mmCIF file of C-alpha atoms in Angstrom:
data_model
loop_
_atom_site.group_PDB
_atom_site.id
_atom_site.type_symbol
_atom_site.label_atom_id
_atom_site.label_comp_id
_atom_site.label_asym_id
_atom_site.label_seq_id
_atom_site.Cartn_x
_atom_site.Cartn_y
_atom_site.Cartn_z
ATOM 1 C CA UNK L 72 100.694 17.381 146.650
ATOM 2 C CA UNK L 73 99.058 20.878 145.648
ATOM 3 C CA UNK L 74 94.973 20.936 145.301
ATOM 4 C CA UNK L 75 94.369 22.366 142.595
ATOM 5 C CA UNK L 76 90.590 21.970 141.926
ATOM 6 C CA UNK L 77 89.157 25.685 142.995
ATOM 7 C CA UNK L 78 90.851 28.548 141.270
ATOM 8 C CA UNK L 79 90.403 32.359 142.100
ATOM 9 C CA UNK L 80 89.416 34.634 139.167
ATOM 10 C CA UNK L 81 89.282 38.418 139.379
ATOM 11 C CA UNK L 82 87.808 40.242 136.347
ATOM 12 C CA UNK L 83 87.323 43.696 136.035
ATOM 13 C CA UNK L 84 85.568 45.504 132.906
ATOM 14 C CA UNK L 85 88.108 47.603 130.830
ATOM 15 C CA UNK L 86 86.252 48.615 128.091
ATOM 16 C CA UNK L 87 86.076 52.322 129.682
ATOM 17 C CA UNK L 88 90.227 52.503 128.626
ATOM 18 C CA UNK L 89 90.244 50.422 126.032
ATOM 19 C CA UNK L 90 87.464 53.418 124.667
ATOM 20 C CA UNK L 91 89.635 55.527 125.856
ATOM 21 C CA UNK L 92 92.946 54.516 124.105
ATOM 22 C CA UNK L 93 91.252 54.281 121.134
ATOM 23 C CA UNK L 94 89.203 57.861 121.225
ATOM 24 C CA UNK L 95 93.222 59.587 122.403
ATOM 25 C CA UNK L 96 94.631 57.559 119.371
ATOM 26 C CA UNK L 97 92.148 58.993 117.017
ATOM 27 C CA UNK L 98 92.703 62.539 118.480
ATOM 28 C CA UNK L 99 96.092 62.228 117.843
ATOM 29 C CA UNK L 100 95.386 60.853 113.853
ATOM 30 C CA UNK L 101 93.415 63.596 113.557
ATOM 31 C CA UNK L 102 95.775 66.473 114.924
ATOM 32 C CA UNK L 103 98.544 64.737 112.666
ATOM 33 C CA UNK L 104 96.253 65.103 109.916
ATOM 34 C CA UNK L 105 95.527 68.615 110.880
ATOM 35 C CA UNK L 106 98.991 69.937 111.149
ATOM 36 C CA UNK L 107 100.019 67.869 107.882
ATOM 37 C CA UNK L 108 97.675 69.043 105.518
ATOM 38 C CA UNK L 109 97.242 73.011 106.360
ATOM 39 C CA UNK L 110 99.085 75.983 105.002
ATOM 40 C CA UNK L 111 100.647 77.149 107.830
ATOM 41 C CA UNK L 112 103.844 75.545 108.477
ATOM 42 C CA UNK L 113 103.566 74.241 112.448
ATOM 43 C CA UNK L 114 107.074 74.153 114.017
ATOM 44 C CA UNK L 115 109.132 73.626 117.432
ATOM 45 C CA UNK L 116 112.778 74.650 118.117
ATOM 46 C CA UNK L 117 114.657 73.999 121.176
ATOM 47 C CA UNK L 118 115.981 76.706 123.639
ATOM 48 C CA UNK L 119 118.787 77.436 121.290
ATOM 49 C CA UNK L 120 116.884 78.049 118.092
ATOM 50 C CA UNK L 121 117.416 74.449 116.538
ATOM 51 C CA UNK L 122 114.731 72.985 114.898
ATOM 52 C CA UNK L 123 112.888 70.120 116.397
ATOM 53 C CA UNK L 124 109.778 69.839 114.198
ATOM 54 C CA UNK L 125 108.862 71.372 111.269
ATOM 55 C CA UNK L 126 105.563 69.903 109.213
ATOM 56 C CA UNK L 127 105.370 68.854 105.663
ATOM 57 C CA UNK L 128 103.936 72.588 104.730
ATOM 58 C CA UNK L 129 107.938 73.573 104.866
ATOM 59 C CA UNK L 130 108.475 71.430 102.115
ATOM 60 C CA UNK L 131 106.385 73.761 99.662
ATOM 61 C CA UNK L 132 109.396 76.615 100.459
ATOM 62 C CA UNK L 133 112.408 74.686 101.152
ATOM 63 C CA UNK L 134 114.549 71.292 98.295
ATOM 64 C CA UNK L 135 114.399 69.188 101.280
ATOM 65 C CA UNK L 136 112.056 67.158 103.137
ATOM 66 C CA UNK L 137 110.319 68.037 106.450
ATOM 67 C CA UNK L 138 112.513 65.342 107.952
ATOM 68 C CA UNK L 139 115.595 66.411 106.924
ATOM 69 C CA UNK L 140 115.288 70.224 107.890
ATOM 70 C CA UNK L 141 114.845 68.702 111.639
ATOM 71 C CA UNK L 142 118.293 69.527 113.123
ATOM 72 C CA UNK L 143 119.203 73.014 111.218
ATOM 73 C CA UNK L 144 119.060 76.302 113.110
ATOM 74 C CA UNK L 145 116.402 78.728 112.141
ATOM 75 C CA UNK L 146 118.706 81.172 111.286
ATOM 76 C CA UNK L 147 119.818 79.223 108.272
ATOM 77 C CA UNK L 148 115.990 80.244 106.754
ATOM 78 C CA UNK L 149 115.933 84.220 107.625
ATOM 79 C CA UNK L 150 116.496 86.959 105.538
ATOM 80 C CA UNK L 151 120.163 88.367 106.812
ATOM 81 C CA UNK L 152 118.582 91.916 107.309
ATOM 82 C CA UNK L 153 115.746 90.637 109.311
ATOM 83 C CA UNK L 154 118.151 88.445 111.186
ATOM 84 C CA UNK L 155 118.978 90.851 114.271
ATOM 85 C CA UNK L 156 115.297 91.389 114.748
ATOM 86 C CA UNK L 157 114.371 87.858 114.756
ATOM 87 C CA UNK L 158 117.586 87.121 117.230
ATOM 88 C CA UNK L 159 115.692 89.831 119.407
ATOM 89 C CA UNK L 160 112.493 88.484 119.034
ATOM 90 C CA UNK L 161 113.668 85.022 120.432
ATOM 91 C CA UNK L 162 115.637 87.034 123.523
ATOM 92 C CA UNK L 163 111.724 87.867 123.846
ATOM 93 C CA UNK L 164 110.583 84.847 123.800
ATOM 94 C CA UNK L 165 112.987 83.846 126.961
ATOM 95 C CA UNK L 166 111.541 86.184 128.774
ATOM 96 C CA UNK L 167 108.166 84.675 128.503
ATOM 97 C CA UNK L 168 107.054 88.268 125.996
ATOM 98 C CA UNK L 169 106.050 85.861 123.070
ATOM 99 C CA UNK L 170 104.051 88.054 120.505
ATOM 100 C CA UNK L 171 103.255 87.510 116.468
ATOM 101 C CA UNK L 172 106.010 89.373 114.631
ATOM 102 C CA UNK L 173 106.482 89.478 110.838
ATOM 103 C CA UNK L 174 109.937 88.689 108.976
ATOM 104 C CA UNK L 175 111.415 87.491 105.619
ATOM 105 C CA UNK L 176 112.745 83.849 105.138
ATOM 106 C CA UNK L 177 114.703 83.070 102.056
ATOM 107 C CA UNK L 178 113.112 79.567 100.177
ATOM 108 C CA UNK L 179 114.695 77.493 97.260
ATOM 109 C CA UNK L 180 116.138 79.330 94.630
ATOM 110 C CA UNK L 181 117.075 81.891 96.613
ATOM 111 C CA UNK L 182 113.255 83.957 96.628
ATOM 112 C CA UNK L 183 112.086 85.987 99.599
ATOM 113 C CA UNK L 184 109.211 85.393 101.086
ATOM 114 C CA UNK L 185 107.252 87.286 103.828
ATOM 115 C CA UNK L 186 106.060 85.016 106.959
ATOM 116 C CA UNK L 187 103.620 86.411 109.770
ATOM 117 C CA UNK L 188 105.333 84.195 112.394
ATOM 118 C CA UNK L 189 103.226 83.059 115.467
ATOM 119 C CA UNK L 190 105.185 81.714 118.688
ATOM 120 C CA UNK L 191 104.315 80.209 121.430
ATOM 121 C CA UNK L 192 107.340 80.745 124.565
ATOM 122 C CA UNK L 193 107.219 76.602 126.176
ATOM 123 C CA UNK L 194 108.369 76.759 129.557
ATOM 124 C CA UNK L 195 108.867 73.619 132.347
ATOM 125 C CA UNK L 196 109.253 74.414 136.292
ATOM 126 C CA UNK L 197 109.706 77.831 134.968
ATOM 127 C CA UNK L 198 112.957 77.019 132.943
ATOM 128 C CA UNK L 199 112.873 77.558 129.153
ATOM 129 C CA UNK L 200 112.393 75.149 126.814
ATOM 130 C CA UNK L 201 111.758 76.431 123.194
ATOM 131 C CA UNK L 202 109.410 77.333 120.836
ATOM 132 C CA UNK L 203 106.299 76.469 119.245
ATOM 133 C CA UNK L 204 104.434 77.930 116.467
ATOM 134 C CA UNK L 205 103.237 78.540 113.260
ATOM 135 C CA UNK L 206 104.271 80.103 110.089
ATOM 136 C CA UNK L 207 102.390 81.496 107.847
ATOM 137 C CA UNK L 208 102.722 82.855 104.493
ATOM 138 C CA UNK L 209 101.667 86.465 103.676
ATOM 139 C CA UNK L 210 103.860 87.119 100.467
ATOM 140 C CA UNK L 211 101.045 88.193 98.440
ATOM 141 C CA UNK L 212 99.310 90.426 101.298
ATOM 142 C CA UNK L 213 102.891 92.246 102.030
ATOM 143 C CA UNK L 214 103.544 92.738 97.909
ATOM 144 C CA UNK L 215 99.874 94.266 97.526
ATOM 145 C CA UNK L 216 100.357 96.692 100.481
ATOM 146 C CA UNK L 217 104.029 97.650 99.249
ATOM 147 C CA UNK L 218 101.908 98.049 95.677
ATOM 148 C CA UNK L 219 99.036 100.221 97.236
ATOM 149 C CA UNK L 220 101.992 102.694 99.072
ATOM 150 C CA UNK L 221 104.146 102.968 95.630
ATOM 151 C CA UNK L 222 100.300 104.022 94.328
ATOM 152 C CA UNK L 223 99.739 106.383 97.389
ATOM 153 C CA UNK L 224 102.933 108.038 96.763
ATOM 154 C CA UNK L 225 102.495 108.093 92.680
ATOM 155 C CA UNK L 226 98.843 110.014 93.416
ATOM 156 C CA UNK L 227 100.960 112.251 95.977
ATOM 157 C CA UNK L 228 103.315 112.738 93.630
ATOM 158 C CA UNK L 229 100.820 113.216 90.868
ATOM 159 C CA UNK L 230 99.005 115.744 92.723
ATOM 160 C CA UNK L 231 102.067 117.848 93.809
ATOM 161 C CA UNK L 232 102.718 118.193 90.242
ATOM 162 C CA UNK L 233 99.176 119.621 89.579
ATOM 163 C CA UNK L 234 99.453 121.657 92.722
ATOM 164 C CA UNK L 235 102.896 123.174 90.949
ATOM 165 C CA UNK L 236 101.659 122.929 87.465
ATOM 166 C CA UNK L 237 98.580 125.476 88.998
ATOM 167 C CA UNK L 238 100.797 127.508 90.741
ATOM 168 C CA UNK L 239 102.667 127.820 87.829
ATOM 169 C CA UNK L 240 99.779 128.957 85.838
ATOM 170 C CA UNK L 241 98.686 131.383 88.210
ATOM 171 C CA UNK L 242 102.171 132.877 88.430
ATOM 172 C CA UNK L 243 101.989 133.320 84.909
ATOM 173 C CA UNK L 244 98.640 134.734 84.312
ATOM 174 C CA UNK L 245 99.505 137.150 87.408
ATOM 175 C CA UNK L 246 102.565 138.341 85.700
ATOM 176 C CA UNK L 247 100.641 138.989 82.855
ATOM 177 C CA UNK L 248 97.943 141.018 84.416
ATOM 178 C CA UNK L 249 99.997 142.944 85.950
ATOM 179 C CA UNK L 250 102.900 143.349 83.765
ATOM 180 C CA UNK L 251 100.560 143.564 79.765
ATOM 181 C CA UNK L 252 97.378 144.958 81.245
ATOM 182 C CA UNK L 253 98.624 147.306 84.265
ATOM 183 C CA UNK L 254 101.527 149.054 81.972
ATOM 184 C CA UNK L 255 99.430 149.122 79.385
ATOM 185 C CA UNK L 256 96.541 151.161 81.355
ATOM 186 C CA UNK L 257 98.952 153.572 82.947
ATOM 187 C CA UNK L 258 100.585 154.198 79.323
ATOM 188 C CA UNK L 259 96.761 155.079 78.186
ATOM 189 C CA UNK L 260 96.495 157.107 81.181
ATOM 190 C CA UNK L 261 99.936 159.348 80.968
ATOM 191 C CA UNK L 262 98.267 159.690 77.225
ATOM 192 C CA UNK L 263 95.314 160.708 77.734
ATOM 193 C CA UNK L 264 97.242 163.091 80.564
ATOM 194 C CA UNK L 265 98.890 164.201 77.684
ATOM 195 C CA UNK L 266 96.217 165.215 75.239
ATOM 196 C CA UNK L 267 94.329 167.072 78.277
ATOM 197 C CA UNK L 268 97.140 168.790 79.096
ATOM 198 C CA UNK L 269 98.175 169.653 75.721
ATOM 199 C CA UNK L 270 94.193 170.757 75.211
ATOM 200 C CA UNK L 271 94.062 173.143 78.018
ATOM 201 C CA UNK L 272 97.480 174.723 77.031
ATOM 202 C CA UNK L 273 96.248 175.494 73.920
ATOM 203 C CA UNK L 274 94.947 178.876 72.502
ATOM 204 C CA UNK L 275 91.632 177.865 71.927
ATOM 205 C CA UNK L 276 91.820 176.058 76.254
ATOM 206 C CA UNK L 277 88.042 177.203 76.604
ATOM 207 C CA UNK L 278 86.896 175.599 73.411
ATOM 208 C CA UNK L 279 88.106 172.506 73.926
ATOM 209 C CA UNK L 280 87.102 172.591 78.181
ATOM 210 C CA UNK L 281 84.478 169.882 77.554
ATOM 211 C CA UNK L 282 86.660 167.492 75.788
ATOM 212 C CA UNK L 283 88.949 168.219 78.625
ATOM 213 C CA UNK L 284 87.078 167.256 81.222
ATOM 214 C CA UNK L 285 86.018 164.434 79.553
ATOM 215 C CA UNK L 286 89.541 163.274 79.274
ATOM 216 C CA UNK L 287 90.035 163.438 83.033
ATOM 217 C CA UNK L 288 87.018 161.279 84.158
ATOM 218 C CA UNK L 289 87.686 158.630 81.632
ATOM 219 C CA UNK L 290 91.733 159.356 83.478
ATOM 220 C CA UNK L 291 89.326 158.503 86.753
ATOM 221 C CA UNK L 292 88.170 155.368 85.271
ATOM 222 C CA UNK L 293 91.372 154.448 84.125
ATOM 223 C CA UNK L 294 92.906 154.577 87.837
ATOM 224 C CA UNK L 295 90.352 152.720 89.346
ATOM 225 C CA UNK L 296 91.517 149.757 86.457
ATOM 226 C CA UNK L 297 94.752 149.627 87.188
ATOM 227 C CA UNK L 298 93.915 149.192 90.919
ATOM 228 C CA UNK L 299 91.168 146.241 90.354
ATOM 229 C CA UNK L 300 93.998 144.765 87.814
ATOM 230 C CA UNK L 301 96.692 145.073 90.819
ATOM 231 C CA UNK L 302 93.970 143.755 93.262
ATOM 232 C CA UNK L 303 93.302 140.784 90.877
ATOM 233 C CA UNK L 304 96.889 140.070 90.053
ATOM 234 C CA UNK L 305 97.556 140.128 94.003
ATOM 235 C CA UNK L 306 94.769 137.549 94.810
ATOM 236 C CA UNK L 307 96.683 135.596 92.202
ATOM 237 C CA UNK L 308 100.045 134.839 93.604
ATOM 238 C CA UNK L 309 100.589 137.926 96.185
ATOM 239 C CA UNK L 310 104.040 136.934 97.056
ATOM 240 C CA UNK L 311 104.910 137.650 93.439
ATOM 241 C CA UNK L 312 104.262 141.349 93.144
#
């Protein structure tokens, strides 16, 4: 027979771990939480693009549930002309050269959307494994900076046609000048050329010397007119006369 009246007991104080388990599982309510309730769509696809985790933020863009999109290949959500750069970006991502990159995914309904896309390259023992990341939405930002460029280049445009519109008028008020005012002050000059010569021809020249004289000094002033309007028309538009 077995004596069995002294037993052995060995107790040791657990309430460190048990702390422990409980502080790691309320980390890991919280994170859920977290990545459940923001904006940002958090994400992981496997080494060949297929998605492994997507949270419940895709469901906003996408008529299925976050559960349901796990298995599809990214590809199936990007734009097809941003496609080649997003295959590229993932060849970048192999290499361990993960950087933010920006790209259009197409939602329900067929919309485009703008995403500012945020990976993370996972590697283990130095083989790759995927990504992680987040997504996040930037629509609105990309449609008011393609609205402020369409404004730049109206104002551009608006102020090459003020730039032409004054060229335009200058051209015109050159030609004027030059063409109204200039003939008409050398036809007052060959005129007044006229009349002088006609005075000093005649037989009473001596009588009429003062007048003559006159004639040719105002003749002075009329040269020295149609070389200010010639200056004036030149400053102008000089490459038009």
């Amino acid at each position: 027979e077995h004596d069995y009246s002294k037993m052995l007991v060995s107790l040791s104080d657990i309430t460190p771990l048990r702390n422990f388990e409980r502080e790691l599982e309320n980390s890991r309510e919280m994170y859920r939480e977290l990545v459940e309730n923001i904006d940002e769509i958090i994400f992981s696809l496997d080494n060949k693009g297929t998605l492994q985790y997507v949270s419940p933020a895709a469901e906003k863009y996408f008529a299925a549930s976050a559960r349901a999109l796990i298995g599809s290949h990214v590809s199936e959500f990007i734009y097809r002309e941003d496609l080649p750069a997003v295959v590229r970006q993932f060849v970048q991502q192999r290499r361990g050269n993960a950087r933010p990159f920006e790209c259009r995914f197409v939602v329900r309904g067929g919309a485009v959307r703008w995403a500012f896309v945020h990976p993370v390259a996972i590697f283990k023992r130095g083989k790759f494994e995927g990504i992680r990341g987040s997504v996040l939405d930037i629509t609105e930002r990309k449609e008011a900076e393609m609205k402020s460029l369409r404004l730049g280049e109206d104002l551009r445009a608006l102020a090459s046609g003020l730039q032409t519109a004054r060229e335009e008028e200058r051209v015109s008020i050159a030609r004027e000048i030059h063409d109204e005012l200039g003939q008409g002050l050398t036809t007052l000059k060959l005129g007044m050329s006229l009349v002088r010569r006609s005075l000093l021809e005649s037989s009473h020249s001596k009588r009429f010397q003062s007048e003559a004289n006159e004639l040719l000094e105002l003749s002075k002033q009329v040269d020295e007119l149609v070389n200010s309007v010639r200056r004036i028309s030149t400053s102008l538009r000089p490459e038009v006369l």
